[in-house]
C-alpha atoms as a PDB file:
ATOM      1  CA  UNK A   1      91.943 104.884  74.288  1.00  0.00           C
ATOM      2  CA  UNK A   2      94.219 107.913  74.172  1.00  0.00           C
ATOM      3  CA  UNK A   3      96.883 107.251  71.255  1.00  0.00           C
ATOM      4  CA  UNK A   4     100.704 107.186  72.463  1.00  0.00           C
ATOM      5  CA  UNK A   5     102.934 110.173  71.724  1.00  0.00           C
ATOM      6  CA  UNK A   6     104.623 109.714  68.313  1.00  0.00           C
ATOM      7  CA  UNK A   7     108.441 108.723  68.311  1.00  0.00           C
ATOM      8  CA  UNK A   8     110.491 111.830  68.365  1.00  0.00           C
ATOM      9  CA  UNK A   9     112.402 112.948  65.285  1.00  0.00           C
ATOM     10  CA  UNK A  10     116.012 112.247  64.486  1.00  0.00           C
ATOM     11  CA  UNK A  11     118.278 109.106  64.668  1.00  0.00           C
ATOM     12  CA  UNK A  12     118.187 107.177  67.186  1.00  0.00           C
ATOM     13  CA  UNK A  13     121.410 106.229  68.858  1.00  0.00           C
ATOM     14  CA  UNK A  14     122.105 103.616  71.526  1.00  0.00           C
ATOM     15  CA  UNK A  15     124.972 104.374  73.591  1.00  0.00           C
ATOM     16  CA  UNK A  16     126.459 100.651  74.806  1.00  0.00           C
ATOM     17  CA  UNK A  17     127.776 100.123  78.421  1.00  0.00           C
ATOM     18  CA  UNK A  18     128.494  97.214  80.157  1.00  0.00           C
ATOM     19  CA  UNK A  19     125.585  94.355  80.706  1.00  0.00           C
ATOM     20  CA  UNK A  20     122.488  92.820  79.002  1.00  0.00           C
ATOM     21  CA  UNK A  21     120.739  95.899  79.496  1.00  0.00           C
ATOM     22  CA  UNK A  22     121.868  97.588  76.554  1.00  0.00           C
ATOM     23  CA  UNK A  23     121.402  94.157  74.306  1.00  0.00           C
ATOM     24  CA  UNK A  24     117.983  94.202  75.612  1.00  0.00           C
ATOM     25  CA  UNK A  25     116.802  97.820  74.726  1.00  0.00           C
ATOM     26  CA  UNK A  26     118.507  96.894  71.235  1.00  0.00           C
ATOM     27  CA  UNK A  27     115.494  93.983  70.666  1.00  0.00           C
ATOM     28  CA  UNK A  28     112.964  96.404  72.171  1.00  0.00           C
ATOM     29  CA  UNK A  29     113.414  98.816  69.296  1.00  0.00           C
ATOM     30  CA  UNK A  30     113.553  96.003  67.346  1.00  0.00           C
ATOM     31  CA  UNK A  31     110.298  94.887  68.188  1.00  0.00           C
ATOM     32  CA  UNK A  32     108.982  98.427  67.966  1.00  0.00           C
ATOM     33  CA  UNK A  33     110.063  98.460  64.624  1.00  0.00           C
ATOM     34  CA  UNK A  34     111.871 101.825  65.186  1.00  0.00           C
ATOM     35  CA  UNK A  35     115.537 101.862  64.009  1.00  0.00           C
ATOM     36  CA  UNK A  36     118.717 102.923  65.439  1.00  0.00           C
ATOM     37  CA  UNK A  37     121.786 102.963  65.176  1.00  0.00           C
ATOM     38  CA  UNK A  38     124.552 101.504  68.439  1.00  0.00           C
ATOM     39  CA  UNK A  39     127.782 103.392  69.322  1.00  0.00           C
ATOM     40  CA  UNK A  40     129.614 100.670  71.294  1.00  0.00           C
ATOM     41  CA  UNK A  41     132.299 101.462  74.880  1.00  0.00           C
ATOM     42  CA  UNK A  42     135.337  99.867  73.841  1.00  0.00           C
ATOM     43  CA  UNK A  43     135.791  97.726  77.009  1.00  0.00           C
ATOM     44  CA  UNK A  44     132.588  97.720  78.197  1.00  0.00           C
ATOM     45  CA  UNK A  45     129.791  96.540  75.043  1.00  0.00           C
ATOM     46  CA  UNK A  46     129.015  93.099  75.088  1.00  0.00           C
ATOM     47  CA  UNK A  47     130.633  90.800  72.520  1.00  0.00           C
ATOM     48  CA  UNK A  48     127.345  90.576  70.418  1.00  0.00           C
ATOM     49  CA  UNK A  49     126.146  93.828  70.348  1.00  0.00           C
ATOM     50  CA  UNK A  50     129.915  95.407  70.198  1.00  0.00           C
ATOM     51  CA  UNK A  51     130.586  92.642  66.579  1.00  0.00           C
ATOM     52  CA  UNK A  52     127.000  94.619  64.950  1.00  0.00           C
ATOM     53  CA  UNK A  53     127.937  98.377  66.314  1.00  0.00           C
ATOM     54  CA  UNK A  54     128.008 101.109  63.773  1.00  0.00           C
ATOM     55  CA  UNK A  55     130.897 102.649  65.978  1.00  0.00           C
ATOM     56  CA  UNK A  56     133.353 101.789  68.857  1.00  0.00           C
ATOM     57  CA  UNK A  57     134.549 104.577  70.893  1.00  0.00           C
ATOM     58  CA  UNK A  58     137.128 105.181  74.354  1.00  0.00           C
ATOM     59  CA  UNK A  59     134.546 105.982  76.747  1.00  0.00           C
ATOM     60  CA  UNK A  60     136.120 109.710  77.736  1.00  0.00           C
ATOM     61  CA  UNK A  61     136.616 110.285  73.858  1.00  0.00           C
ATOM     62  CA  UNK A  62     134.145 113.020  74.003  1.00  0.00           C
ATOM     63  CA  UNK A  63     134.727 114.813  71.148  1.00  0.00           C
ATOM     64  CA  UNK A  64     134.719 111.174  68.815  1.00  0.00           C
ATOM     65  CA  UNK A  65     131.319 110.846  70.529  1.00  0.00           C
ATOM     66  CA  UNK A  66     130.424 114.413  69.760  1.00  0.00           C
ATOM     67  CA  UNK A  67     131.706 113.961  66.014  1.00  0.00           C
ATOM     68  CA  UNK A  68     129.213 111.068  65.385  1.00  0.00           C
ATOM     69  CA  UNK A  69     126.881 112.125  66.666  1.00  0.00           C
ATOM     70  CA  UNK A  70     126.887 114.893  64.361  1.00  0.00           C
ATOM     71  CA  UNK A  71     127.294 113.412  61.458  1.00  0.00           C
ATOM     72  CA  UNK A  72     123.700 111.529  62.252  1.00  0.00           C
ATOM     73  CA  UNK A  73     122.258 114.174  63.581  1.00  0.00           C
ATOM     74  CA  UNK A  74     120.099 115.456  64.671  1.00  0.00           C
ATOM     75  CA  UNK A  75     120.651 112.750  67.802  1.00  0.00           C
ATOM     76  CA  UNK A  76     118.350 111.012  69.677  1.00  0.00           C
ATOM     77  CA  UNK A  77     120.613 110.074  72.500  1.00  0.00           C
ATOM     78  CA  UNK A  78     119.673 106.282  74.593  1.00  0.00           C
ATOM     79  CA  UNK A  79     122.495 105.812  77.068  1.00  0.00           C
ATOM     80  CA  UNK A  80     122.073 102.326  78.410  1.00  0.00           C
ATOM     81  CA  UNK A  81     125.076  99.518  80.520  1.00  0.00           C
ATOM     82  CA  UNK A  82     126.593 100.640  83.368  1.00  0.00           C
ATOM     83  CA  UNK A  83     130.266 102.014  83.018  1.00  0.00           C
ATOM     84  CA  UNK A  84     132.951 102.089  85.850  1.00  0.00           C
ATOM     85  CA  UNK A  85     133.855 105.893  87.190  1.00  0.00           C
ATOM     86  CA  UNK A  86     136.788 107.151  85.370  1.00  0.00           C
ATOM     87  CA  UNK A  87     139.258 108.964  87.598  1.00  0.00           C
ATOM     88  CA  UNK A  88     138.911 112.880  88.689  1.00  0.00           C
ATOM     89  CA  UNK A  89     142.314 113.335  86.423  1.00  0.00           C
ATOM     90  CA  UNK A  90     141.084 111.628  83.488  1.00  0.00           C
ATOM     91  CA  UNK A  91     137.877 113.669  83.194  1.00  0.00           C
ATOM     92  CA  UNK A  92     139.838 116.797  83.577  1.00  0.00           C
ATOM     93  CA  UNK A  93     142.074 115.410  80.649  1.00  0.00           C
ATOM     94  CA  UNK A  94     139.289 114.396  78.829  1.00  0.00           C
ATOM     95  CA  UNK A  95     137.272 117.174  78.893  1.00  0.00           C
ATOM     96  CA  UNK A  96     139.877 120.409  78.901  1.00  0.00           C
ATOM     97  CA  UNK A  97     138.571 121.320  75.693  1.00  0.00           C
ATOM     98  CA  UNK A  98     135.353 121.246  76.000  1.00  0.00           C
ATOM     99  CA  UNK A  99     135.084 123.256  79.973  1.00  0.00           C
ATOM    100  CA  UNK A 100     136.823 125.432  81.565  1.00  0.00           C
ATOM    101  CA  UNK A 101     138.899 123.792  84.270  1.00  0.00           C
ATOM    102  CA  UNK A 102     136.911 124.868  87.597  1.00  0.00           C
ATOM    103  CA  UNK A 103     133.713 123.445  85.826  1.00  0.00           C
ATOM    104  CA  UNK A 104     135.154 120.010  85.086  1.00  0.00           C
ATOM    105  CA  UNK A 105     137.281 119.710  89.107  1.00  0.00           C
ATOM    106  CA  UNK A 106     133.290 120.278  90.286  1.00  0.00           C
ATOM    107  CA  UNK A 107     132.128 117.661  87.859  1.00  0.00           C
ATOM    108  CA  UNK A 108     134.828 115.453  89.141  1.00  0.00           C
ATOM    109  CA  UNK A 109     134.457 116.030  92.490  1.00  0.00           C
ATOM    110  CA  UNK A 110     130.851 115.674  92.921  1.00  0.00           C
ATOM    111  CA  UNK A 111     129.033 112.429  93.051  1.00  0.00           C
ATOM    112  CA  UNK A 112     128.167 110.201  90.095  1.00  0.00           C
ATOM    113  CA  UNK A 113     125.057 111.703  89.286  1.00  0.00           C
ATOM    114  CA  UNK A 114     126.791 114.686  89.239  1.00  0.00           C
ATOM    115  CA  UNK A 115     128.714 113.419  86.415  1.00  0.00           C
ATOM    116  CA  UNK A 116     126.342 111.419  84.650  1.00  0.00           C
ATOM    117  CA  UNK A 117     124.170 114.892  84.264  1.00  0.00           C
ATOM    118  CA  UNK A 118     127.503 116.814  83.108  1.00  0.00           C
ATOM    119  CA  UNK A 119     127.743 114.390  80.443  1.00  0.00           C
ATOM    120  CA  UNK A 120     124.058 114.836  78.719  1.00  0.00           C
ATOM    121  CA  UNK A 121     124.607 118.406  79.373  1.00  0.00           C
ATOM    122  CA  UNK A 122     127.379 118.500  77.032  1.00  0.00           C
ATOM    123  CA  UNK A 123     125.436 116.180  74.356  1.00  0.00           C
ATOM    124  CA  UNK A 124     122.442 118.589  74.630  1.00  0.00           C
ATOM    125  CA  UNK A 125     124.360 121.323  74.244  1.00  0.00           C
ATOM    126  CA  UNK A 126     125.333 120.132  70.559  1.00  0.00           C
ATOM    127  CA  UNK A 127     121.751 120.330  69.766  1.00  0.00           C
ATOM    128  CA  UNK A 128     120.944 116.320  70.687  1.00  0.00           C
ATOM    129  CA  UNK A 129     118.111 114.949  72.634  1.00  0.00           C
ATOM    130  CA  UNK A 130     118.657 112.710  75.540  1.00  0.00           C
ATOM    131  CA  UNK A 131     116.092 109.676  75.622  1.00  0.00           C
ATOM    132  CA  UNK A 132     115.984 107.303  78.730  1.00  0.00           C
ATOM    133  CA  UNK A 133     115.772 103.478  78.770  1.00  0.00           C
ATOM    134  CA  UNK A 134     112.411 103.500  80.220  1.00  0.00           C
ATOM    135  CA  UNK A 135     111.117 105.818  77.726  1.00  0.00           C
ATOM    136  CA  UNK A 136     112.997 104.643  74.419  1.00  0.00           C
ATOM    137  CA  UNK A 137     111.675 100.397  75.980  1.00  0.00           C
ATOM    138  CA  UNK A 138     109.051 101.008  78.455  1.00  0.00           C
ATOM    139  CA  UNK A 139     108.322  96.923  78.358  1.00  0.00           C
ATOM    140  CA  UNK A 140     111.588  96.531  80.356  1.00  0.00           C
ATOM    141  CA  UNK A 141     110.378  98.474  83.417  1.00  0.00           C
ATOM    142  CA  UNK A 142     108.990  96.792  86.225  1.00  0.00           C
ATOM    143  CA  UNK A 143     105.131  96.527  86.475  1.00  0.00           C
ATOM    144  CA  UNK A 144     102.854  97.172  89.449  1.00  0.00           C
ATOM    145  CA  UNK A 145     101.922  93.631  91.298  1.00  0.00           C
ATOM    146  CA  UNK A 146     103.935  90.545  92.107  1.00  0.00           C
ATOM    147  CA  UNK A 147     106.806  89.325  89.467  1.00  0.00           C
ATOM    148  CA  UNK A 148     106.753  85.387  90.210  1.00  0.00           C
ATOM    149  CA  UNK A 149     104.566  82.925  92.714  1.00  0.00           C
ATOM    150  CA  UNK A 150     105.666  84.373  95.901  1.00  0.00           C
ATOM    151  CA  UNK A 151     103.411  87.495  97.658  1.00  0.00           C
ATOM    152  CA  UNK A 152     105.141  89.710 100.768  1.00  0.00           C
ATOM    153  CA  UNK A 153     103.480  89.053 103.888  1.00  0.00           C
ATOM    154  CA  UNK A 154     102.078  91.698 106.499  1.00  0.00           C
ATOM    155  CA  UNK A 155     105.556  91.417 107.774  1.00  0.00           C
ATOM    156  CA  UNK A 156     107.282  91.780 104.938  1.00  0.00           C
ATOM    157  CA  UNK A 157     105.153  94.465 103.491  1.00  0.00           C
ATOM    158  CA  UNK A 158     106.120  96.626 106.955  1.00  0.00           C
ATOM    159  CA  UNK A 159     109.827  96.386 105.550  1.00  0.00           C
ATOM    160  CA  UNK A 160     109.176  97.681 102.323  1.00  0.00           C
ATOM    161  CA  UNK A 161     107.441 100.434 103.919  1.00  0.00           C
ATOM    162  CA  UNK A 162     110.190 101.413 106.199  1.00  0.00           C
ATOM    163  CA  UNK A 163     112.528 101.305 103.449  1.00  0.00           C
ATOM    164  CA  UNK A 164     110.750 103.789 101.020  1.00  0.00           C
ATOM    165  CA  UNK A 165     110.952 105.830 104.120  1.00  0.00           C
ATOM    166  CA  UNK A 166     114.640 105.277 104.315  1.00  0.00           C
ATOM    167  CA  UNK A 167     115.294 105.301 100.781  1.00  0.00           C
ATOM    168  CA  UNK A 168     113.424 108.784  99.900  1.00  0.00           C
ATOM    169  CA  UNK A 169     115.232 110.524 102.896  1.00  0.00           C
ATOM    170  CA  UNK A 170     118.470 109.663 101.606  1.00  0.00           C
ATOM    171  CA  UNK A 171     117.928 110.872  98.134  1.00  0.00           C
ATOM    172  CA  UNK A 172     119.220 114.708  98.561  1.00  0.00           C
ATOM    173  CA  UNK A 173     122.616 112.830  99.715  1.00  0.00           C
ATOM    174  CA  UNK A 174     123.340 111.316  96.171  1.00  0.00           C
ATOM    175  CA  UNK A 175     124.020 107.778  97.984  1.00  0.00           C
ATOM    176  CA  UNK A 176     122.619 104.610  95.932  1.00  0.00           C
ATOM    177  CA  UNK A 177     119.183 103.352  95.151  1.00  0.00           C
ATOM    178  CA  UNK A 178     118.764 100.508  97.609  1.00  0.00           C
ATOM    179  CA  UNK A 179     118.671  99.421 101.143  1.00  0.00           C
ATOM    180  CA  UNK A 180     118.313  95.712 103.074  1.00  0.00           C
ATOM    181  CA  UNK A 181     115.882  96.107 106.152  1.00  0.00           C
ATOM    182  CA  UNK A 182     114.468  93.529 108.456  1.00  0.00           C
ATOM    183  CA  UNK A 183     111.250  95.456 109.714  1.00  0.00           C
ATOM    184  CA  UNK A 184     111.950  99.030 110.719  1.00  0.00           C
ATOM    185  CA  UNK A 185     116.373  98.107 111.369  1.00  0.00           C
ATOM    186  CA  UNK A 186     118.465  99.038 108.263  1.00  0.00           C
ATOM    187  CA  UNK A 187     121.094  96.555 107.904  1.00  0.00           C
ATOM    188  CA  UNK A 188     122.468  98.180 104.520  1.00  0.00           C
ATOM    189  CA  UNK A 189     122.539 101.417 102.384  1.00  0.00           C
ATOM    190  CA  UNK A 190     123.779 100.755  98.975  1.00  0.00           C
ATOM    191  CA  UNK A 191     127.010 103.164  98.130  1.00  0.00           C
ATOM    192  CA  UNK A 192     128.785 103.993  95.033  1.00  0.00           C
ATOM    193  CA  UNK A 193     130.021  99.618  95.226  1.00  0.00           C
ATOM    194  CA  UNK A 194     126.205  99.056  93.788  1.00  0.00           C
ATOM    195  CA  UNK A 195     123.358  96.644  95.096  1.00  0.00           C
ATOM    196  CA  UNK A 196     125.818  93.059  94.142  1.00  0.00           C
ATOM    197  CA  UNK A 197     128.663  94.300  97.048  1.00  0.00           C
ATOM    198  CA  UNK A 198     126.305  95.966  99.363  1.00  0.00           C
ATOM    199  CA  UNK A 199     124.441  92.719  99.443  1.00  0.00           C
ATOM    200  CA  UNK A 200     128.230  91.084  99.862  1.00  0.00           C
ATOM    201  CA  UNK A 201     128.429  92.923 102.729  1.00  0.00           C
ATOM    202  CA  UNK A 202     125.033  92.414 104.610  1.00  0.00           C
ATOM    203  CA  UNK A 203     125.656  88.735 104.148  1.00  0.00           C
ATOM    204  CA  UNK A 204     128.857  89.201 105.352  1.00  0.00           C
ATOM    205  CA  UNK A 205     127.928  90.999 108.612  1.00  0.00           C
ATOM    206  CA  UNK A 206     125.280  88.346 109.329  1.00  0.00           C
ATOM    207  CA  UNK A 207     128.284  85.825 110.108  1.00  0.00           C
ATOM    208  CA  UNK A 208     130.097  87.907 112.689  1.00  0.00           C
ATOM    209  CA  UNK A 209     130.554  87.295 116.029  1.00  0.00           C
ATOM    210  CA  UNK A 210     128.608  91.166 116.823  1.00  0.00           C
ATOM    211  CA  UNK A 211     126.741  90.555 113.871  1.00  0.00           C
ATOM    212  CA  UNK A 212     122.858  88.732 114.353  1.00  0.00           C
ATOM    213  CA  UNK A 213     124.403  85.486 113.209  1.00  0.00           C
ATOM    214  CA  UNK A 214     121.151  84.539 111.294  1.00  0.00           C
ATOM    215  CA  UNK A 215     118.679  85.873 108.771  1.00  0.00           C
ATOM    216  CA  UNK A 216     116.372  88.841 110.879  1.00  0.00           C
ATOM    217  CA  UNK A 217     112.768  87.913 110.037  1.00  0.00           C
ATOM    218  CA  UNK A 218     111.384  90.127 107.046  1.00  0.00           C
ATOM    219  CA  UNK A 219     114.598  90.651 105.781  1.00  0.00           C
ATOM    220  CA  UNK A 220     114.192  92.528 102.314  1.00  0.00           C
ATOM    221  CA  UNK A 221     115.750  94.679  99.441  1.00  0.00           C
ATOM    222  CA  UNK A 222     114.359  97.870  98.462  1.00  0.00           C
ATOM    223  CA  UNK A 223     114.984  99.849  95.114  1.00  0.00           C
ATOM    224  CA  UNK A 224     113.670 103.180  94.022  1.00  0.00           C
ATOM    225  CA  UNK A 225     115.326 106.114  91.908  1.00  0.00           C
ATOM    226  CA  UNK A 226     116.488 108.835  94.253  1.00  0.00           C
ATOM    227  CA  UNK A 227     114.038 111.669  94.872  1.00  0.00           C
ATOM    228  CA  UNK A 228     114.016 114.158  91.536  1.00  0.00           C
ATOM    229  CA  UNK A 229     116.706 111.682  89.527  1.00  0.00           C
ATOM    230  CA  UNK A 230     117.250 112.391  85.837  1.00  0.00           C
ATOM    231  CA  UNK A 231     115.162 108.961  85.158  1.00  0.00           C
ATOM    232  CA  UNK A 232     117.388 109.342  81.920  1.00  0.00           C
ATOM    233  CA  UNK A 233     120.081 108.044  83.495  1.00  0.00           C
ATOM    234  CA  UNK A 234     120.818 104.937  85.942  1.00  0.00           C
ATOM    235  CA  UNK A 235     117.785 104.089  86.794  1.00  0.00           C
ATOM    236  CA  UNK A 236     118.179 101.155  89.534  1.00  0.00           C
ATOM    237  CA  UNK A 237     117.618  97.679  88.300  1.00  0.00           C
ATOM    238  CA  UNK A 238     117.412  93.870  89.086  1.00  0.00           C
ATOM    239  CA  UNK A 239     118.162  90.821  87.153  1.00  0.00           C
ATOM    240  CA  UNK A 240     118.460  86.956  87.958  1.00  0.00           C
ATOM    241  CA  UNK A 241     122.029  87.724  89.957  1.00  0.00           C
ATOM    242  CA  UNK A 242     120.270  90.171  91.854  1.00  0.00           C
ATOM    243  CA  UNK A 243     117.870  87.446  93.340  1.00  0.00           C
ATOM    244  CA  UNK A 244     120.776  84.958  93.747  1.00  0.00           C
ATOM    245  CA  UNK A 245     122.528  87.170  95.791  1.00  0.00           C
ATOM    246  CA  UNK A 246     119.339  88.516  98.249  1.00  0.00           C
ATOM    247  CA  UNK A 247     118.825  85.039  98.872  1.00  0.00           C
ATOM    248  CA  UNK A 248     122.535  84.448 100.051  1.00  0.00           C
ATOM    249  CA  UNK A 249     122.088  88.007 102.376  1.00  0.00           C
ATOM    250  CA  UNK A 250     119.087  86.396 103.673  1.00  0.00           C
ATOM    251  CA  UNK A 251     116.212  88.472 101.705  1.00  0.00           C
ATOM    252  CA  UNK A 252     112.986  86.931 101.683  1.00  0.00           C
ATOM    253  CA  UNK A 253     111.740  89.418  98.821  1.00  0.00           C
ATOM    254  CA  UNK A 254     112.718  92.613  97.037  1.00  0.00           C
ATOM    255  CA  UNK A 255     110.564  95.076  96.532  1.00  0.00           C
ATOM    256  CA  UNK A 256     110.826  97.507  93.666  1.00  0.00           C
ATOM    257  CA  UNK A 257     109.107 101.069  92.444  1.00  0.00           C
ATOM    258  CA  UNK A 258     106.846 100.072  89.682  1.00  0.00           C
ATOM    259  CA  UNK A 259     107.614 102.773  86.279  1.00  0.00           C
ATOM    260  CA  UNK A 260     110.573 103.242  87.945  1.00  0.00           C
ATOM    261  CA  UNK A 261     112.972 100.004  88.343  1.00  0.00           C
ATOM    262  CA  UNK A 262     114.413  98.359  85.115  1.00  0.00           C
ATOM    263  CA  UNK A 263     113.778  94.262  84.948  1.00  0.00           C
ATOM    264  CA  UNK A 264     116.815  92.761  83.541  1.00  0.00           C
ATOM    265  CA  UNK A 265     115.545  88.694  82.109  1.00  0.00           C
ATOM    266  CA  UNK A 266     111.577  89.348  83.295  1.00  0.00           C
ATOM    267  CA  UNK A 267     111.244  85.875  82.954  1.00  0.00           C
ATOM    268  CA  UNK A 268     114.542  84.229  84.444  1.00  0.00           C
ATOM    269  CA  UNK A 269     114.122  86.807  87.293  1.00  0.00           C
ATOM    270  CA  UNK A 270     110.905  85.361  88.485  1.00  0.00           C
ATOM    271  CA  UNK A 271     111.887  82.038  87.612  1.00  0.00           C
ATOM    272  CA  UNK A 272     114.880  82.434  90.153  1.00  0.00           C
ATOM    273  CA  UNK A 273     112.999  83.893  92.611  1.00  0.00           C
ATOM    274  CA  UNK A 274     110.367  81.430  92.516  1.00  0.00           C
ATOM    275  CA  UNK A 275     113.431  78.407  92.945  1.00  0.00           C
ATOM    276  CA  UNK A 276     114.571  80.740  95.665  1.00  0.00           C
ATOM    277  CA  UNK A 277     111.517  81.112  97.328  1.00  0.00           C
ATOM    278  CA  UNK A 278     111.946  84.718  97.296  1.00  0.00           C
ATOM    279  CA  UNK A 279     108.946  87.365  96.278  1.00  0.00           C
ATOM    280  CA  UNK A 280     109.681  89.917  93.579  1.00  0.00           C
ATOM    281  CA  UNK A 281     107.024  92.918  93.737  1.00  0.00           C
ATOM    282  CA  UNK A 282     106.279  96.012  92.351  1.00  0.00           C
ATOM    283  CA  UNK A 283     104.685  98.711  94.429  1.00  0.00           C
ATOM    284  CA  UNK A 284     103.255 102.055  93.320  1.00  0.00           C
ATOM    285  CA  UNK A 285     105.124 105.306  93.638  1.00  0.00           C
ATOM    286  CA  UNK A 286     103.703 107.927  95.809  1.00  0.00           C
ATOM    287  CA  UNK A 287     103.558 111.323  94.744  1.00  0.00           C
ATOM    288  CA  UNK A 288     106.765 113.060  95.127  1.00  0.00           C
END
């Protein structure tokens, strides 16, 4: 058996957003043994993780971030949490020291993974290394195979297959990482709101008057990262909610790109899906 790369060199620093994910890539390296050290988003970092951070910072202090970073370098960067956008004008404010202004009103115009990539650029520019979540806790991604009791039928395994389609032709448009089909018919494309609202939404449009006023047959949620993504950043990812709320949009399964699809709660996600009724599955990636 080929032996695994060895850790790269330098601290290791979690960056803290918003969520269990970033509590859960803290007992990962934990488990691996490997330490690190957490830099907590005042206003985002969960109450636990926040009380045992070495540092809290504003998340557009840049050059607090930068400073710290620093000090322990050199950095091995692990941004993990999700974060809410921060205006166009508070980017520019944030950042007039360290770009010019025309660089930053492109940053701040362009989508978020436009930003998100802005950001590491300006942390590897200091010398750091950027590490992402499925690299720094691979055991978090979601395997290959079924997640649970339930299996997609013929039907339902049509539906995934349409939305790959869908989901890897939308990828040069920086929209989000999911769709809701019922055979070949989209009935959702996830936007900047995220999968929670966009599954809001197709559960809302199922009750109208014009809309098909039940659950279509082979109704399912799709997830991949967009076509050449930075995996380093935002890679999609499901959790226990994420079932609950399928099941209310009338999802009989969700299927997700194995290696490439974070499992928030492995083990409460298939438990929920299995009360649900719902399949979880992961499918292999085709080359790309």
């Amino acid at each position: 058996m080929a032996k695994a790369d060895p850790p790269p060199e330098g601290t290791l620093v979690l960056i803290a957003g918003a969520g269990r994910l970033p509590e859960l890539v803290a007992d990962s390296l934990r488990r691996a043994r490997r330490p690190f050290r957490v830099i907590a988003l005042r206003g985002f970092t969960g109450q636990t993780l926040r009380a045992s951070a070495d540092a809290t910072v504003d998340l557009l202090d840049l050059a607090a971030t930068l400073k710290l970073l620093r000090q322990w370098g050199p950095a091995i960067v692990v941004p993990a949490g999700g974060v809410s956008r921060p205006s166009p004008a508070a980017i520019l404010n944030a950042g007039a020291a360290l770009r010019n202004r025309e660089a930053l009103r492109a940053i701040a115009g362009g989508g978020d993974d436009r930003l998100l990539r802005a950001a590491l650029t300006l942390v590897e520019e200091e010398g750091h290394r950027i590490l992402g979540v499925h690299e720094a806790a691979p055991d978090l991604l979601c395997p290959e195979g079924v997640i649970g009791r339930r299996q997609p039928d013929p039907s339902a395994a049509a539906s995934i297959a349409a939305g790959r389609r869908v989901l890897d032709a939308l990828s040069p448009f920086d929209l989000g990482q999911a769709v809701v089909l019922a055979g070949d018919r989209v009935l959702a494309v996830e936007g900047p709101e995220g999968t929670d609202r966009m599954l809001a939404r197709t559960r809302a449009l199922g009750r109208r008057p014009f809309g098909w006023g039940r659950a279509l047959p082979a109704t399912v949620l799709v997830k991949a990262p967009k076509i050449g993504q930075d995996r380093r950043i935002d890679l999609p990812a499901i959790g226990p909610r994420t079932v609950r709320n399928a099941g209310r949009a009338g999802c009989i399964g969700i299927a997700l790109e194995a290696a490439g699809t974070l499992v928030i709660d492995r083990a409460a996600t298939a438990a929920e899906a299995d009360r649900l009724g719902l399949f979880v599955v992961g499918y292999a990636s085709a080359p790309r």
